Structures are given as structure tokens and as C-alpha cells.
Amino acid sequence: MDVDIVKKAFADHFEGQCAVYASPGRINLIGEHTDYNGGFVFPGAVDCGIVAAILPNGLDKVRAYSVDMNESAEFGLKEEDAPQQGWAKYIFGVCREMAKLGVEVKGFDCAFAGDVPLGAGMSSSAALESTFAYAINDLFAGNKIDKFALAKVGQMTEHHYVGVNCGIMDQFASVFGKKGNLMRLDCRSMEFEYFPFDPQGYKLLLVNSVVKHELVDSPYNKRRESCERVAKALGVETLRDAEAEDLERIKDEISEEDYKRAKYVIGEKQRVLDVCDALIKGDYETVGARMYQTHWGMSKDYEVSCEELDFLAELAEKCGVTGARIMGGGFGGCTINLVKEELYDDFVSAAKREFAAKYGHEPKIYDVVISDGARRLE
Ligand code: GLA
């Protein structure tokens, strides 16, 4: 994250002494599509994210400059003032959601840039939301809004201003991230624990297919609706409260598609718990086995994978990688891989070579560095 570029962009477009804020993207070891089902997730913040230089401008409008898009936007702070640019909607949404919490959000100037690969399933949008939620809390609310509420502001921005009915995982991870630690969050009670993560002899890496499939018809929201229908049919609040036997009992009353969606979610709930136990024992073979199970559950039952990601998961298994799976919401993006150090180089070259031979371009490889969450830098 390049602070100097952002400060320079601020100085080129605006005047005055800005404050600088940053928030990261995230990885998720396991627990996918469980957050909005009241289940568990196991994310960590990463060392890439969004940096923003911000200064209140004494006006009743926001003037924003995106370094990456080389675009400016200007908008007021009332509900009817929504900007046109997609990226500016996130900032506007955060301002509106903070205002709904009673914060007197005033106008500001800002320049920002990011280095979370877009479309990789690493939550660049949560990084953007968390950066602005954190900054607005610091600049206009004396930091009185607690961190959970800040994460929720990002999530509600997605629901109300972007149109994605996401869960809380991404914004939670971006706000609460802690260097060297994963976090196990219970998305029903919102209790969480930090898990120091330093798998001796293993590395965690992401293989980005650089493929992004169109989310026509908002398949993410449709998955969520399937889960909600099954929960309703079972008479429970969320699928967190359902077991495999319950699902079998109502199998004939629900569509085959909804059945498959719920089957994946119910299985995933247990897999996260298994992984936590295995990590405590240092049993990485079990961690890896669960990751593969998640991958194929997401591919065959939840149907959020794609050919390229299935190829990468299969290739990982062929190369002896301990665990691999699609990460994030799906429909393109990365696999997350737990690989023994001695296999790392061979796997990376095989992934590049074989993926390129089949799909015409190399995947991008990132080593995972678990880092801190939202903060003020200067
Ligand atoms: C996206 C959403 C999250 C979560 C994941 C899948 O990243 O924003 O809330 O549902 O997909 O686990």
C-alpha cells in the first residue's frame, strides 16, 4: 500500500494537511457462505488494502479522487445525492450509514488507492468501506462508534447502496484483523477469538485465476435466498440451527437446488469447527482435507466455482498440496492453498505452466501475510 502516492494525489487535487487511513483485504481459511447463515468463518486480514488521505473541507459535500481509476467524484451527503461512479457509491454509502448511526458526517476531500487485486475474492470493497468508516469515526465522531458497528456500516453499505446482500465476514476481518492471527467468528453470537497462525513447515498462498465471471442475476443473493427458504421450511432462524438429518426430513418439500445449497452450508459449519480443532493439534492434514471438501462442496452443491478454479484445485491435489479450495464468494478469483514448504516451488511452477497451457494466461501467485486491520497511519 503506497502511502506516498496517495498523499501526493491528495496534494495535487486538494489543499491542506490530510490524515491517512488504511484497511486491508482478507483471506478466509475456511467457512465460506456461512456468515449469512449464522455460522462460523475463519478469516484473517492481509498485507494489501486501501489507503486514503482525508481532510474535512468545511463544505457539505465530499470531493473524492480515485488514484487507480484516475477519476474524480463529487457528491452531497443527503440520501438523494448518490454519485454515479460505482466506486464513489461505496464512500457515499459509508457516509450515509454512519449518519444513520447519529454521526454528524461533514464534507471532506479525499484521495485513495488500493492494491487488493480486484475480482480476486479478497474483498477490495470491504477494505474501501472499512477505511472510510474508520476515518469518519475518527474525524467526526471522536471514535465513539465501536468496531463491530463499523464493520456493520460496511455490510449495510453493500446491502443498501451496492445491492449485494453479503454477510459480515469481509468487513469484520478488515476492521478486526491482527498481524499473525486468523479469527474465528461466530456469526450468530458475534463472539470471536484470535488464532495465532504460524503453520510450521507450511505456507499459505493464493493462486489467482484472474477470471471473473459476470454475476448476472446476482447469483450471490440467489444463494442467500435459497438458504433462507430452507431455514424457513425447517422453522429455524438460520441454517446454523439445522443438521443434516433435518435437511433429509424435508428433502421432498424443497427444490433440489435449495437442497444442494443447504447441504453444502450444513457441512461447512462442521468443517470450520474441525479445522479449529485440527489447528490446535497442529494436524494440518485434516485442515487440508477439509479445504478440499469445501472446494468440491462449493463446486458441486453450492455451484459457485468455475472450470478454471476446479482445474486449480485438481492441480493442487495432483501436486501433493495439503489443502486447496476456492476462496470468497466464488464465480472466479483465487484458490487458497496450504502447501508444504518443500513443495512450494514445484507447485507454483506447475500452476503457472499448466494453467497457462490450458487457459492462455498465467495465474497470479500471492504469499499470504496476515496483517493488521483498519487503522490511522498518520
Ligand atoms: C463474499 C461476502 C461474504 C461471504 C463470502 C462467502 O465475500 O461478502 O459476506 O458471504 O462472500 O463466504
Tab-separated table of C-alpha atoms and ligand atoms in Angstrom:
chain	number	residue	atom	x	y	z
A	1	MET	CA	0.000	0.000	0.000
A	2	ASP	CA	1.704	3.141	-1.162
A	3	VAL	CA	1.076	5.980	1.255
A	4	ASP	CA	3.263	8.480	-0.633
A	5	ILE	CA	1.322	8.074	-3.884
A	6	VAL	CA	-1.932	8.759	-2.070
A	7	LYS	CA	-0.546	11.786	-0.223
A	8	LYS	CA	0.822	13.175	-3.450
A	9	ALA	CA	-2.533	12.642	-5.194
A	10	PHE	CA	-4.221	14.473	-2.333
A	11	ALA	CA	-1.779	17.380	-2.605
A	12	ASP	CA	-2.302	17.523	-6.402
A	13	HIS	CA	-6.087	17.741	-6.088
A	14	PHE	CA	-6.782	19.428	-2.776
A	15	GLU	CA	-5.234	21.637	-0.153
A	16	GLY	CA	-4.295	21.223	3.473
A	17	GLN	CA	-2.827	18.724	5.897
A	18	CYS	CA	-4.625	15.365	5.464
A	19	ALA	CA	-4.861	12.401	7.814
A	20	VAL	CA	-4.086	8.971	6.340
A	21	TYR	CA	-6.063	5.769	6.982
A	22	ALA	CA	-5.718	2.197	5.763
A	23	SER	CA	-7.716	-1.044	5.815
A	24	PRO	CA	-6.815	-4.453	4.440
A	25	GLY	CA	-8.423	-7.062	2.245
A	26	ARG	CA	-8.816	-10.558	3.678
A	27	ILE	CA	-8.291	-14.224	3.185
A	28	ASN	CA	-10.537	-16.890	4.646
A	29	LEU	CA	-9.052	-20.239	5.647
A	30	ILE	CA	-12.436	-21.953	5.726
A	31	GLY	CA	-16.111	-21.167	6.358
A	32	GLU	CA	-17.489	-19.865	3.069
A	33	HIS	CA	-21.079	-18.669	2.624
A	34	THR	CA	-21.624	-19.449	6.282
A	35	ASP	CA	-21.665	-15.871	7.593
A	36	TYR	CA	-25.175	-15.009	6.417
A	37	ASN	CA	-26.299	-18.426	7.672
A	38	GLY	CA	-25.296	-17.624	11.250
A	39	GLY	CA	-22.330	-19.998	11.055
A	40	PHE	CA	-18.573	-19.705	11.587
A	41	VAL	CA	-15.898	-18.091	9.451
A	42	PHE	CA	-12.132	-18.159	9.817
A	43	PRO	CA	-10.665	-15.098	8.077
A	44	GLY	CA	-7.531	-13.018	8.500
A	45	ALA	CA	-6.551	-9.595	7.179
A	46	VAL	CA	-3.817	-9.406	4.533
A	47	ASP	CA	-0.988	-7.016	3.748
A	48	CYS	CA	-2.736	-5.321	0.849
A	49	GLY	CA	-5.662	-2.945	1.085
A	50	ILE	CA	-6.839	0.603	0.634
A	51	VAL	CA	-5.067	3.767	1.747
A	52	ALA	CA	-6.961	7.051	1.908
A	53	ALA	CA	-5.809	10.618	2.607
A	54	ILE	CA	-8.691	12.620	4.033
A	55	LEU	CA	-9.336	16.148	5.294
A	56	PRO	CA	-12.655	17.766	6.283
A	57	ASN	CA	-13.324	20.593	3.812
A	58	GLY	CA	-15.849	22.719	5.705
A	59	LEU	CA	-18.414	22.157	2.924
A	60	ASP	CA	-21.493	19.955	2.768
A	61	LYS	CA	-20.064	17.723	0.078
A	62	VAL	CA	-17.428	15.075	-0.478
A	63	ARG	CA	-14.786	15.544	-3.151
A	64	ALA	CA	-13.037	12.290	-3.891
A	65	TYR	CA	-10.251	11.239	-6.206
A	66	SER	CA	-9.523	7.606	-7.045
A	67	VAL	CA	-5.862	7.169	-7.958
A	68	ASP	CA	-6.459	3.758	-9.544
A	69	MET	CA	-9.323	4.899	-11.757
A	70	ASN	CA	-7.834	8.365	-12.285
A	71	GLU	CA	-11.327	9.727	-11.740
A	72	SER	CA	-12.899	12.349	-9.507
A	73	ALA	CA	-16.335	12.401	-7.948
A	74	GLU	CA	-18.256	14.995	-6.013
A	75	PHE	CA	-21.431	14.359	-4.069
A	76	GLY	CA	-23.563	15.719	-1.260
A	77	LEU	CA	-24.351	13.880	1.928
A	78	LYS	CA	-28.109	13.517	1.653
A	79	GLU	CA	-29.833	10.318	0.593
A	80	GLU	CA	-30.753	11.801	-2.776
A	81	ASP	CA	-27.145	12.811	-3.543
A	82	ALA	CA	-25.888	9.344	-4.599
A	83	PRO	CA	-23.000	9.638	-7.091
A	84	GLN	CA	-22.882	7.970	-10.498
A	85	GLN	CA	-19.477	6.296	-10.301
A	86	GLY	CA	-19.539	2.765	-8.938
A	87	TRP	CA	-16.524	3.304	-6.685
A	88	ALA	CA	-17.916	6.530	-5.237
A	89	LYS	CA	-21.120	4.737	-4.187
A	90	TYR	CA	-19.104	2.852	-1.569
A	91	ILE	CA	-17.856	6.083	0.015
A	92	PHE	CA	-21.290	7.671	-0.210
A	93	GLY	CA	-22.890	4.576	1.327
A	94	VAL	CA	-20.465	4.620	4.249
A	95	CYS	CA	-21.218	8.316	4.871
A	96	ARG	CA	-24.953	7.574	4.835
A	97	GLU	CA	-24.690	4.547	7.098
A	98	MET	CA	-22.527	6.462	9.574
A	99	ALA	CA	-25.111	9.273	9.530
A	100	LYS	CA	-27.819	6.696	10.314
A	101	LEU	CA	-25.844	5.883	13.475
A	102	GLY	CA	-26.180	9.502	14.516
A	103	VAL	CA	-22.749	10.681	13.406
A	104	GLU	CA	-22.721	14.226	12.056
A	105	VAL	CA	-20.827	13.439	8.887
A	106	LYS	CA	-19.498	16.611	7.252
A	107	GLY	CA	-17.899	17.240	3.887
A	108	PHE	CA	-14.356	16.119	3.218
A	109	ASP	CA	-11.754	15.878	0.490
A	110	CYS	CA	-10.055	12.564	-0.117
A	111	ALA	CA	-7.705	10.698	-2.406
A	112	PHE	CA	-7.334	6.938	-2.201
A	113	ALA	CA	-5.655	3.975	-3.845
A	114	GLY	CA	-5.619	0.242	-3.341
A	115	ASP	CA	-3.560	-2.821	-4.063
A	116	VAL	CA	-6.086	-5.579	-3.370
A	117	PRO	CA	-6.439	-7.366	-6.706
A	118	LEU	CA	-9.957	-6.633	-7.959
A	119	GLY	CA	-12.207	-9.628	-8.526
A	120	ALA	CA	-9.829	-11.942	-6.682
A	121	GLY	CA	-12.280	-12.672	-3.856
A	122	MET	CA	-10.066	-10.789	-1.392
A	123	SER	CA	-12.627	-8.114	-0.535
A	124	SER	CA	-11.313	-4.925	-2.001
A	125	SER	CA	-14.739	-3.419	-1.419
A	126	ALA	CA	-14.714	-4.223	2.307
A	127	ALA	CA	-11.259	-2.629	2.503
A	128	LEU	CA	-12.662	0.532	0.956
A	129	GLU	CA	-15.684	0.594	3.251
A	130	SER	CA	-13.671	-0.065	6.392
A	131	THR	CA	-11.152	2.642	5.552
A	132	PHE	CA	-13.869	5.274	5.268
A	133	ALA	CA	-15.916	4.010	8.209
A	134	TYR	CA	-12.809	4.115	10.392
A	135	ALA	CA	-11.831	7.580	9.118
A	136	ILE	CA	-15.281	9.090	9.563
A	137	ASN	CA	-15.422	7.687	13.090
A	138	ASP	CA	-12.065	9.280	13.843
A	139	LEU	CA	-12.742	12.628	12.157
A	140	PHE	CA	-16.394	13.262	13.003
A	141	ALA	CA	-17.399	11.002	15.902
A	142	GLY	CA	-14.468	11.088	18.326
A	143	ASN	CA	-14.118	7.321	17.763
A	144	LYS	CA	-17.269	6.632	19.761
A	145	ILE	CA	-18.635	4.068	17.280
A	146	ASP	CA	-17.410	0.587	18.229
A	147	LYS	CA	-15.580	-1.654	15.799
A	148	PHE	CA	-18.463	-4.078	15.266
A	149	ALA	CA	-20.707	-1.171	14.312
A	150	LEU	CA	-18.046	-0.008	11.842
A	151	ALA	CA	-17.961	-3.450	10.229
A	152	LYS	CA	-21.754	-3.369	10.038
A	153	VAL	CA	-21.627	0.035	8.340
A	154	GLY	CA	-19.606	-1.587	5.538
A	155	GLN	CA	-22.010	-4.510	5.300
A	156	MET	CA	-25.051	-2.200	5.197
A	157	THR	CA	-23.339	-0.123	2.522
A	158	GLU	CA	-23.252	-3.286	0.402
A	159	HIS	CA	-26.912	-4.042	1.127
A	160	HIS	CA	-28.319	-0.546	0.657
A	161	TYR	CA	-26.014	1.166	-1.834
A	162	VAL	CA	-24.314	-1.617	-3.819
A	163	GLY	CA	-27.003	-4.317	-3.967
A	164	VAL	CA	-25.080	-7.281	-2.544
A	165	ASN	CA	-26.751	-8.894	0.468
A	166	CYS	CA	-23.438	-10.035	1.899
A	167	GLY	CA	-22.661	-11.350	5.341
A	168	ILE	CA	-20.351	-9.709	7.875
A	169	MET	CA	-17.129	-11.664	7.293
A	170	ASP	CA	-15.240	-9.326	4.968
A	171	GLN	CA	-15.867	-6.121	6.866
A	172	PHE	CA	-15.278	-7.853	10.191
A	173	ALA	CA	-11.896	-9.150	9.004
A	174	SER	CA	-10.908	-5.804	7.555
A	175	VAL	CA	-11.719	-3.968	10.796
A	176	PHE	CA	-10.555	-6.540	13.379
A	177	GLY	CA	-7.543	-8.045	11.595
A	178	LYS	CA	-4.448	-8.680	13.710
A	179	LYS	CA	-0.946	-9.398	12.477
A	180	GLY	CA	-0.112	-13.121	12.555
A	181	ASN	CA	-3.643	-14.102	13.636
A	182	LEU	CA	-6.654	-15.633	11.999
A	183	MET	CA	-10.001	-15.026	13.650
A	184	ARG	CA	-12.765	-17.499	14.264
A	185	LEU	CA	-16.007	-15.580	14.274
A	186	ASP	CA	-19.340	-16.999	15.291
A	187	CYS	CA	-21.633	-15.014	13.014
A	188	ARG	CA	-24.667	-15.699	15.192
A	189	SER	CA	-23.369	-14.514	18.559
A	190	MET	CA	-20.631	-12.342	17.008
A	191	GLU	CA	-18.176	-13.746	19.514
A	192	PHE	CA	-14.715	-14.257	18.137
A	193	GLU	CA	-11.254	-15.460	19.045
A	194	TYR	CA	-7.870	-14.656	17.595
A	195	PHE	CA	-5.954	-17.753	16.488
A	196	PRO	CA	-2.192	-17.240	16.118
A	197	PHE	CA	-1.449	-18.758	12.727
A	198	ASP	CA	2.085	-19.870	12.018
A	199	PRO	CA	1.910	-23.298	10.381
A	200	GLN	CA	5.453	-24.573	10.826
A	201	GLY	CA	6.698	-26.182	7.640
A	202	TYR	CA	3.751	-24.930	5.563
A	203	LYS	CA	2.911	-21.893	3.519
A	204	LEU	CA	-0.394	-20.341	2.664
A	205	LEU	CA	-0.634	-18.975	-0.843
A	206	LEU	CA	-3.289	-17.706	-3.189
A	207	VAL	CA	-3.482	-18.655	-6.825
A	208	ASN	CA	-5.482	-16.042	-8.679
A	209	SER	CA	-7.080	-17.393	-11.838
A	210	VAL	CA	-7.611	-13.780	-12.948
A	211	VAL	CA	-11.009	-14.940	-14.104
A	212	LYS	CA	-14.101	-13.022	-13.148
A	213	HIS	CA	-17.430	-14.349	-14.300
A	214	GLU	CA	-20.335	-11.996	-14.696
A	215	LEU	CA	-22.635	-12.000	-11.731
A	216	VAL	CA	-25.725	-11.737	-13.937
A	217	ASP	CA	-28.931	-12.160	-11.983
A	218	SER	CA	-26.957	-11.661	-8.737
A	219	PRO	CA	-26.156	-15.303	-8.058
A	220	TYR	CA	-24.768	-14.362	-4.638
A	221	ASN	CA	-28.121	-13.002	-3.492
A	222	LYS	CA	-29.822	-16.061	-5.002
A	223	ARG	CA	-27.665	-18.408	-2.927
A	224	ARG	CA	-28.661	-16.494	0.147
A	225	GLU	CA	-32.339	-16.711	-0.775
A	226	SER	CA	-32.069	-20.492	-1.191
A	227	CYS	CA	-30.629	-20.784	2.308
A	228	GLU	CA	-33.349	-18.588	3.751
A	229	ARG	CA	-36.068	-20.656	2.080
A	230	VAL	CA	-34.679	-23.867	3.552
A	231	ALA	CA	-34.325	-22.310	7.013
A	232	LYS	CA	-37.943	-21.218	6.780
A	233	ALA	CA	-39.082	-24.670	5.690
A	234	LEU	CA	-37.269	-26.090	8.711
A	235	GLY	CA	-38.717	-23.476	11.053
A	236	VAL	CA	-35.273	-22.272	12.177
A	237	GLU	CA	-33.838	-18.781	12.088
A	238	THR	CA	-30.770	-19.696	10.031
A	239	LEU	CA	-29.147	-22.885	8.736
A	240	ARG	CA	-26.787	-22.689	11.701
A	241	ASP	CA	-29.597	-24.390	13.606
A	242	ALA	CA	-30.038	-27.194	11.094
A	243	GLU	CA	-28.374	-30.608	10.955
A	244	ALA	CA	-28.007	-32.975	8.017
A	245	GLU	CA	-30.869	-35.183	9.322
A	246	ASP	CA	-33.228	-32.191	9.458
A	247	LEU	CA	-32.480	-31.457	5.847
A	248	GLU	CA	-33.153	-35.066	4.824
A	249	ARG	CA	-36.514	-34.876	6.567
A	250	ILE	CA	-37.761	-32.034	4.358
A	251	LYS	CA	-35.964	-33.097	1.196
A	252	ASP	CA	-39.209	-33.711	-0.700
A	253	GLU	CA	-40.671	-30.365	0.288
A	254	ILE	CA	-37.911	-28.219	-1.170
A	255	SER	CA	-36.378	-27.888	-4.620
A	256	GLU	CA	-33.379	-29.989	-5.498
A	257	GLU	CA	-31.364	-26.823	-5.927
A	258	ASP	CA	-32.235	-25.497	-2.468
A	259	TYR	CA	-31.446	-28.921	-1.021
A	260	LYS	CA	-27.954	-28.867	-2.503
A	261	ARG	CA	-27.305	-25.324	-1.283
A	262	ALA	CA	-28.325	-26.187	2.274
A	263	LYS	CA	-26.371	-29.442	2.210
A	264	TYR	CA	-23.193	-27.526	1.490
A	265	VAL	CA	-23.831	-24.917	4.218
A	266	ILE	CA	-24.615	-27.511	6.887
A	267	GLY	CA	-21.455	-29.437	6.002
A	268	GLU	CA	-19.364	-26.278	6.045
A	269	LYS	CA	-20.447	-25.433	9.574
A	270	GLN	CA	-18.814	-28.608	10.830
A	271	ARG	CA	-15.749	-28.248	8.654
A	272	VAL	CA	-14.815	-24.916	10.262
A	273	LEU	CA	-15.012	-26.476	13.715
A	274	ASP	CA	-12.948	-29.460	12.567
A	275	VAL	CA	-10.304	-27.123	11.210
A	276	CYS	CA	-10.127	-25.210	14.500
A	277	ASP	CA	-9.576	-28.438	16.443
A	278	ALA	CA	-7.019	-29.650	13.933
A	279	LEU	CA	-5.102	-26.366	14.065
A	280	ILE	CA	-4.862	-26.571	17.836
A	281	LYS	CA	-3.349	-30.046	17.452
A	282	GLY	CA	-1.091	-28.970	14.588
A	283	ASP	CA	-2.838	-31.522	12.379
A	284	TYR	CA	-2.527	-29.831	9.001
A	285	GLU	CA	-3.514	-32.939	7.067
A	286	THR	CA	-7.035	-32.617	8.467
A	287	VAL	CA	-7.061	-28.874	7.789
A	288	GLY	CA	-6.127	-29.574	4.174
A	289	ALA	CA	-8.636	-32.400	3.755
A	290	ARG	CA	-11.442	-30.115	4.916
A	291	MET	CA	-10.307	-27.416	2.481
A	292	TYR	CA	-10.651	-29.823	-0.441
A	293	GLN	CA	-14.074	-30.897	0.818
A	294	THR	CA	-15.120	-27.269	0.937
A	295	HIS	CA	-13.910	-26.761	-2.592
A	296	TRP	CA	-15.968	-29.605	-4.007
A	297	GLY	CA	-18.979	-28.646	-1.922
A	298	MET	CA	-18.772	-25.129	-3.319
A	299	SER	CA	-18.321	-26.527	-6.791
A	300	LYS	CA	-20.918	-29.324	-6.918
A	301	ASP	CA	-23.543	-28.317	-4.357
A	302	TYR	CA	-23.277	-24.571	-3.901
A	303	GLU	CA	-22.266	-24.126	-7.549
A	304	VAL	CA	-20.150	-21.027	-7.123
A	305	SER	CA	-16.945	-22.395	-8.646
A	306	CYS	CA	-15.964	-22.393	-12.292
A	307	GLU	CA	-13.909	-24.539	-14.622
A	308	GLU	CA	-10.671	-22.633	-14.008
A	309	LEU	CA	-10.901	-22.906	-10.230
A	310	ASP	CA	-11.798	-26.590	-10.356
A	311	PHE	CA	-8.746	-27.040	-12.545
A	312	LEU	CA	-6.556	-25.281	-9.960
A	313	ALA	CA	-7.935	-27.358	-7.088
A	314	GLU	CA	-7.346	-30.574	-9.028
A	315	LEU	CA	-3.875	-29.490	-9.996
A	316	ALA	CA	-3.061	-28.695	-6.361
A	317	GLU	CA	-4.140	-32.164	-5.323
A	318	LYS	CA	-2.088	-33.713	-8.097
A	319	CYS	CA	0.968	-31.747	-6.910
A	320	GLY	CA	0.525	-33.035	-3.344
A	321	VAL	CA	-0.680	-29.704	-1.912
A	322	THR	CA	-2.127	-30.343	1.557
A	323	GLY	CA	-5.306	-28.329	1.029
A	324	ALA	CA	-6.780	-26.123	-1.689
A	325	ARG	CA	-10.118	-24.529	-2.344
A	326	ILE	CA	-11.889	-21.644	-3.971
A	327	MET	CA	-11.864	-18.627	-1.651
A	328	GLY	CA	-14.512	-15.966	-1.087
A	329	GLY	CA	-17.889	-15.594	-2.732
A	330	GLY	CA	-16.895	-17.516	-5.857
A	331	PHE	CA	-17.581	-17.156	-9.588
A	332	GLY	CA	-13.876	-16.618	-10.293
A	333	GLY	CA	-10.999	-15.260	-8.268
A	334	CYS	CA	-8.491	-17.254	-6.212
A	335	THR	CA	-7.851	-20.596	-4.675
A	336	ILE	CA	-6.281	-20.624	-1.227
A	337	ASN	CA	-3.636	-23.318	-0.817
A	338	LEU	CA	-1.920	-24.820	2.188
A	339	VAL	CA	1.306	-26.273	0.889
A	340	LYS	CA	4.338	-27.882	2.477
A	341	GLU	CA	7.375	-25.639	2.139
A	342	GLU	CA	9.333	-28.242	0.221
A	343	LEU	CA	6.583	-28.499	-2.408
A	344	TYR	CA	6.065	-24.763	-2.771
A	345	ASP	CA	8.379	-24.071	-5.728
A	346	ASP	CA	7.247	-27.075	-7.723
A	347	PHE	CA	3.607	-26.281	-7.156
A	348	VAL	CA	3.982	-22.638	-8.161
A	349	SER	CA	5.756	-23.524	-11.398
A	350	ALA	CA	3.290	-26.303	-12.208
A	351	ALA	CA	0.336	-23.980	-11.540
A	352	LYS	CA	1.787	-21.314	-13.831
A	353	ARG	CA	2.776	-23.712	-16.568
A	354	GLU	CA	-0.292	-25.934	-16.675
A	355	PHE	CA	-2.832	-23.159	-16.194
A	356	ALA	CA	-1.222	-21.111	-18.969
A	357	ALA	CA	-1.149	-24.121	-21.293
A	358	LYS	CA	-4.875	-24.605	-20.805
A	359	TYR	CA	-6.246	-21.077	-20.422
A	360	GLY	CA	-3.710	-18.930	-22.256
A	361	HIS	CA	-2.556	-16.845	-19.304
A	362	GLU	CA	-0.624	-17.486	-16.106
A	363	PRO	CA	-2.380	-17.244	-12.783
A	364	LYS	CA	-1.031	-14.728	-10.268
A	365	ILE	CA	0.528	-16.051	-7.085
A	366	TYR	CA	0.436	-14.246	-3.742
A	367	ASP	CA	2.005	-15.350	-0.479
A	368	VAL	CA	-0.378	-14.702	2.379
A	369	VAL	CA	0.922	-12.321	5.040
A	370	ILE	CA	-1.585	-12.000	7.866
A	371	SER	CA	-1.697	-8.355	8.886
A	372	ASP	CA	-3.435	-5.678	10.962
A	373	GLY	CA	-6.931	-4.313	10.408
A	374	ALA	CA	-8.265	-0.768	9.899
A	375	ARG	CA	-6.077	1.976	11.361
A	376	ARG	CA	-4.908	5.544	11.121
A	377	LEU	CA	-1.407	5.745	9.675
A	378	GLU	CA	-0.675	9.461	10.051
B	1	GLA	C1	-18.424	-12.603	-0.005
B	1	GLA	C2	-19.303	-11.924	1.037
B	1	GLA	C3	-19.086	-12.501	2.429
B	1	GLA	C4	-19.181	-14.022	2.416
B	1	GLA	C5	-18.334	-14.587	1.279
B	1	GLA	C6	-18.508	-16.084	1.152
B	1	GLA	O1	-17.073	-12.315	0.232
B	1	GLA	O2	-19.051	-10.527	1.072
B	1	GLA	O3	-20.005	-11.949	3.342
B	1	GLA	O4	-20.506	-14.448	2.337
B	1	GLA	O5	-18.624	-13.998	0.035
B	1	GLA	O6	-18.054	-16.731	2.271
